Amino acid sequence: MKRPLVLAFDIGTQSTRVMLIDQFGNILNKIQKQYEQPYYSQHPGWAEQKPYVYWETMKQTCQELAKTSKDDWKDIICVTCTTIRDTCVCLDEFYMPLRDVIVWLDKRKASCCKDIPLINRILFKLVGMQEAVQLQKEVSYCNWIEENQKDIWKKTHKFVLLSAFLNYLMTGNLKDSKASSIGHIPFDNKRGDWMKKNDLTRCIFNVRDEQMCELTDPGDIIGYITKEASQCLCVPENTPLIATGSDKGCETLGLSVVSEDKAALSFGTTATIQFMTRKYMEPLPFLPAYSAVLKGFYNPEIQIYRGFWLISWFKDQFCEKEKNEAMCKSLIAEDVLNEKMKDVPIGCDGLLCNPYFTAGVSMPVAKGAFIGLSDMTTKYHIYRSIIEGINFALYEGKLVMEKRGRKKINSLYLAGGGSKSPEICQITADIFGLPVHTIQTNEAGALGSAIVAFTSQKVFNSIQEAIDAMVHVKHVYMPDASNHKKYMKIYHTQFIKIFSKLLPLYRKNL
């Protein structure tokens, strides 16, 4: 063995990536494959996917990686798999899917005709949780399936997240990491285990205790690659699969955000701001902090559901010219847009983007909006306003979490597609008024899972030792004080007032 390597899968909304990572944080080889479609919608607001799409893509990417990795392949010491969150699978008694996967973007709602027990209703009302609980009950996929697909629910032996299903396909063990257990499931984030029958919010989820899978701590061995999985993935049989965590949680660790003065910004399909804390704190009332990949810690998070998906949406709808120009120059369309964006001033000549294109728990009736369009507005104004709008929303989340946690964030670390752009990184630094760090790779999620794996396999003595060896700051974008002042004027006098002003219209479903 020349050097130990981790084989890391990162299962995203739009693609699967698999890579080989060494103990210095180098990605030696990587294969990425897009799904034919990230999801399909039988009805407006629905998002489903064929359950084996993820597995088939894992097989294809891993086989190709094996062919192109030559001698490195024999140095694999373990496998990790980080996935998207809140993506649910119904399994029968033989652990075969009973229906297509419901993807986290799905916005269907159950009618929830069954009343919550009276004592719970009284307690929820006393603490002001009644509305939040009702919404959580309506948007929980398990409740919708029980109401609308009764035969399937009766046959559902296990109701699991995508991460557990893929773990089973690789090892034959239906287990999941506590740090992957994020979604509309009866998981107690503070305790790091399934809810007990007498827990106050257990009544929200119509999942029976026996329908839930076994949980394990990050760093534990979930199981070993089976003979069948070995043939599918070209990975040696009996290679250990190490429990890590969700995509966002692994990104936070992979960015080295393990102290309370740092925050991780993820500029992916969903845009998030997240940090790590030893003390449990809810980022918003009744919104849990998630179990971190670092055992004993939590990840408070605020998210913009349609984060940098908005860039993809904008590009597909309005930027055919830029796509063609990029193709001729062997670039991507975002490179062309970022160059054009430089000519647009801060504040986009009065154009503001309200980036809540998909409603969330804290904003259940929100919609997106562009405000301040004029005869001088160009597509590049709109593009920049999207980037500024997402950052304003995340900045607001930072302020809320700092206040609730009585903490002060002093530096930012970026991951996701948006972090590849120096222009976007500089806008982020200027809006937040904080240094923005990018690291040596855009694959922070896979890197974070590899950090856990190497530590688990005793290549490092601690997570911090692994971080020191594997995470390397590539660039620091310092904020421009003058630009920050301009942005703060826009934020305080305009941006934070948009939602409340538009809320009456949103409630009328306009």
PDB file of N, CA and C in Angstrom, residues 438-473:
ATOM      1  N   THR A 438     -12.162  30.031   1.099  1.00  0.00           N
ATOM      2  CA  THR A 438     -12.415  28.833   0.293  1.00  0.00           C
ATOM      3  C   THR A 438     -11.241  27.885   0.502  1.00  0.00           C
ATOM      4  N   ILE A 439     -11.512  26.592   0.367  1.00  0.00           N
ATOM      5  CA  ILE A 439     -10.465  25.601   0.611  1.00  0.00           C
ATOM      6  C   ILE A 439      -9.983  25.006  -0.711  1.00  0.00           C
ATOM      7  N   GLN A 440      -9.135  24.010  -0.619  1.00  0.00           N
ATOM      8  CA  GLN A 440      -8.448  23.479  -1.795  1.00  0.00           C
ATOM      9  C   GLN A 440      -9.356  22.720  -2.748  1.00  0.00           C
ATOM     10  N   THR A 441     -10.570  22.414  -2.322  1.00  0.00           N
ATOM     11  CA  THR A 441     -11.478  21.640  -3.166  1.00  0.00           C
ATOM     12  C   THR A 441     -12.906  22.140  -3.011  1.00  0.00           C
ATOM     13  N   ASN A 442     -13.697  21.944  -4.047  1.00  0.00           N
ATOM     14  CA  ASN A 442     -15.129  22.235  -3.952  1.00  0.00           C
ATOM     15  C   ASN A 442     -15.897  21.056  -3.373  1.00  0.00           C
ATOM     16  N   GLU A 443     -15.217  19.944  -3.152  1.00  0.00           N
ATOM     17  CA  GLU A 443     -15.868  18.731  -2.653  1.00  0.00           C
ATOM     18  C   GLU A 443     -15.758  18.642  -1.134  1.00  0.00           C
ATOM     19  N   ALA A 444     -16.269  19.665  -0.461  1.00  0.00           N
ATOM     20  CA  ALA A 444     -16.142  19.718   0.997  1.00  0.00           C
ATOM     21  C   ALA A 444     -16.937  18.616   1.682  1.00  0.00           C
ATOM     22  N   GLY A 445     -18.072  18.205   1.101  1.00  0.00           N
ATOM     23  CA  GLY A 445     -18.874  17.143   1.707  1.00  0.00           C
ATOM     24  C   GLY A 445     -18.134  15.824   1.742  1.00  0.00           C
ATOM     25  N   ALA A 446     -17.580  15.429   0.612  1.00  0.00           N
ATOM     26  CA  ALA A 446     -16.806  14.185   0.554  1.00  0.00           C
ATOM     27  C   ALA A 446     -15.563  14.283   1.431  1.00  0.00           C
ATOM     28  N   LEU A 447     -14.937  15.457   1.452  1.00  0.00           N
ATOM     29  CA  LEU A 447     -13.756  15.653   2.296  1.00  0.00           C
ATOM     30  C   LEU A 447     -14.110  15.484   3.771  1.00  0.00           C
ATOM     31  N   GLY A 448     -15.251  16.048   4.180  1.00  0.00           N
ATOM     32  CA  GLY A 448     -15.680  15.903   5.569  1.00  0.00           C
ATOM     33  C   GLY A 448     -15.930  14.460   5.949  1.00  0.00           C
ATOM     34  N   SER A 449     -16.558  13.708   5.051  1.00  0.00           N
ATOM     35  CA  SER A 449     -16.808  12.294   5.348  1.00  0.00           C
ATOM     36  C   SER A 449     -15.496  11.521   5.396  1.00  0.00           C
ATOM     37  N   ALA A 450     -14.518  11.908   4.564  1.00  0.00           N
ATOM     38  CA  ALA A 450     -13.208  11.245   4.587  1.00  0.00           C
ATOM     39  C   ALA A 450     -12.457  11.550   5.880  1.00  0.00           C
ATOM     40  N   ILE A 451     -12.630  12.762   6.406  1.00  0.00           N
ATOM     41  CA  ILE A 451     -12.008  13.117   7.687  1.00  0.00           C
ATOM     42  C   ILE A 451     -12.492  12.172   8.786  1.00  0.00           C
ATOM     43  N   VAL A 452     -13.801  11.936   8.817  1.00  0.00           N
ATOM     44  CA  VAL A 452     -14.369  11.005   9.802  1.00  0.00           C
ATOM     45  C   VAL A 452     -13.812   9.601   9.586  1.00  0.00           C
ATOM     46  N   ALA A 453     -13.739   9.177   8.324  1.00  0.00           N
ATOM     47  CA  ALA A 453     -13.302   7.817   8.010  1.00  0.00           C
ATOM     48  C   ALA A 453     -11.842   7.588   8.386  1.00  0.00           C
ATOM     49  N   PHE A 454     -10.969   8.513   8.033  1.00  0.00           N
ATOM     50  CA  PHE A 454      -9.551   8.352   8.368  1.00  0.00           C
ATOM     51  C   PHE A 454      -9.346   8.320   9.884  1.00  0.00           C
ATOM     52  N   THR A 455     -10.101   9.146  10.601  1.00  0.00           N
ATOM     53  CA  THR A 455      -9.995   9.141  12.066  1.00  0.00           C
ATOM     54  C   THR A 455     -10.511   7.826  12.628  1.00  0.00           C
ATOM     55  N   SER A 456     -11.612   7.341  12.076  1.00  0.00           N
ATOM     56  CA  SER A 456     -12.175   6.059  12.505  1.00  0.00           C
ATOM     57  C   SER A 456     -11.193   4.913  12.295  1.00  0.00           C
ATOM     58  N   GLN A 457     -10.443   4.975  11.200  1.00  0.00           N
ATOM     59  CA  GLN A 457      -9.494   3.908  10.862  1.00  0.00           C
ATOM     60  C   GLN A 457      -8.107   4.142  11.474  1.00  0.00           C
ATOM     61  N   LYS A 458      -8.011   5.095  12.411  1.00  0.00           N
ATOM     62  CA  LYS A 458      -6.799   5.358  13.191  1.00  0.00           C
ATOM     63  C   LYS A 458      -5.632   5.906  12.369  1.00  0.00           C
ATOM     64  N   VAL A 459      -5.942   6.445  11.197  1.00  0.00           N
ATOM     65  CA  VAL A 459      -4.898   7.155  10.454  1.00  0.00           C
ATOM     66  C   VAL A 459      -4.555   8.444  11.201  1.00  0.00           C
ATOM     67  N   PHE A 460      -5.562   9.028  11.863  1.00  0.00           N
ATOM     68  CA  PHE A 460      -5.370  10.192  12.720  1.00  0.00           C
ATOM     69  C   PHE A 460      -5.898   9.868  14.111  1.00  0.00           C
ATOM     70  N   ASN A 461      -5.364  10.565  15.100  1.00  0.00           N
ATOM     71  CA  ASN A 461      -5.772  10.325  16.485  1.00  0.00           C
ATOM     72  C   ASN A 461      -7.015  11.107  16.882  1.00  0.00           C
ATOM     73  N   SER A 462      -7.340  12.137  16.105  1.00  0.00           N
ATOM     74  CA  SER A 462      -8.510  12.953  16.431  1.00  0.00           C
ATOM     75  C   SER A 462      -9.021  13.632  15.170  1.00  0.00           C
ATOM     76  N   ILE A 463     -10.269  14.099  15.249  1.00  0.00           N
ATOM     77  CA  ILE A 463     -10.845  14.850  14.135  1.00  0.00           C
ATOM     78  C   ILE A 463     -10.033  16.112  13.869  1.00  0.00           C
ATOM     79  N   GLN A 464      -9.604  16.796  14.923  1.00  0.00           N
ATOM     80  CA  GLN A 464      -8.834  18.031  14.731  1.00  0.00           C
ATOM     81  C   GLN A 464      -7.512  17.754  14.029  1.00  0.00           C
ATOM     82  N   GLU A 465      -6.863  16.654  14.389  1.00  0.00           N
ATOM     83  CA  GLU A 465      -5.610  16.288  13.715  1.00  0.00           C
ATOM     84  C   GLU A 465      -5.861  16.023  12.232  1.00  0.00           C
ATOM     85  N   ALA A 466      -6.983  15.368  11.933  1.00  0.00           N
ATOM     86  CA  ALA A 466      -7.337  15.096  10.536  1.00  0.00           C
ATOM     87  C   ALA A 466      -7.617  16.394   9.783  1.00  0.00           C
ATOM     88  N   ILE A 467      -8.337  17.313  10.419  1.00  0.00           N
ATOM     89  CA  ILE A 467      -8.628  18.608   9.788  1.00  0.00           C
ATOM     90  C   ILE A 467      -7.335  19.351   9.473  1.00  0.00           C
ATOM     91  N   ASP A 468      -6.421  19.376  10.435  1.00  0.00           N
ATOM     92  CA  ASP A 468      -5.155  20.089  10.235  1.00  0.00           C
ATOM     93  C   ASP A 468      -4.377  19.531   9.047  1.00  0.00           C
ATOM     94  N   ALA A 469      -4.478  18.226   8.842  1.00  0.00           N
ATOM     95  CA  ALA A 469      -3.728  17.584   7.758  1.00  0.00           C
ATOM     96  C   ALA A 469      -4.443  17.661   6.418  1.00  0.00           C
ATOM     97  N   MET A 470      -5.787  17.743   6.438  1.00  0.00           N
ATOM     98  CA  MET A 470      -6.557  17.543   5.208  1.00  0.00           C
ATOM     99  C   MET A 470      -7.246  18.788   4.660  1.00  0.00           C
ATOM    100  N   VAL A 471      -7.453  19.809   5.482  1.00  0.00           N
ATOM    101  CA  VAL A 471      -8.170  21.011   5.025  1.00  0.00           C
ATOM    102  C   VAL A 471      -7.180  22.162   4.892  1.00  0.00           C
ATOM    103  N   HIS A 472      -7.115  22.744   3.696  1.00  0.00           N
ATOM    104  CA  HIS A 472      -6.135  23.793   3.414  1.00  0.00           C
ATOM    105  C   HIS A 472      -6.847  24.997   2.796  1.00  0.00           C
ATOM    106  N   VAL A 473      -6.749  26.128   3.456  1.00  0.00           N
ATOM    107  CA  VAL A 473      -7.363  27.348   2.923  1.00  0.00           C
ATOM    108  C   VAL A 473      -6.633  27.748   1.642  1.00  0.00           C
TER     109      VAL A 473
END
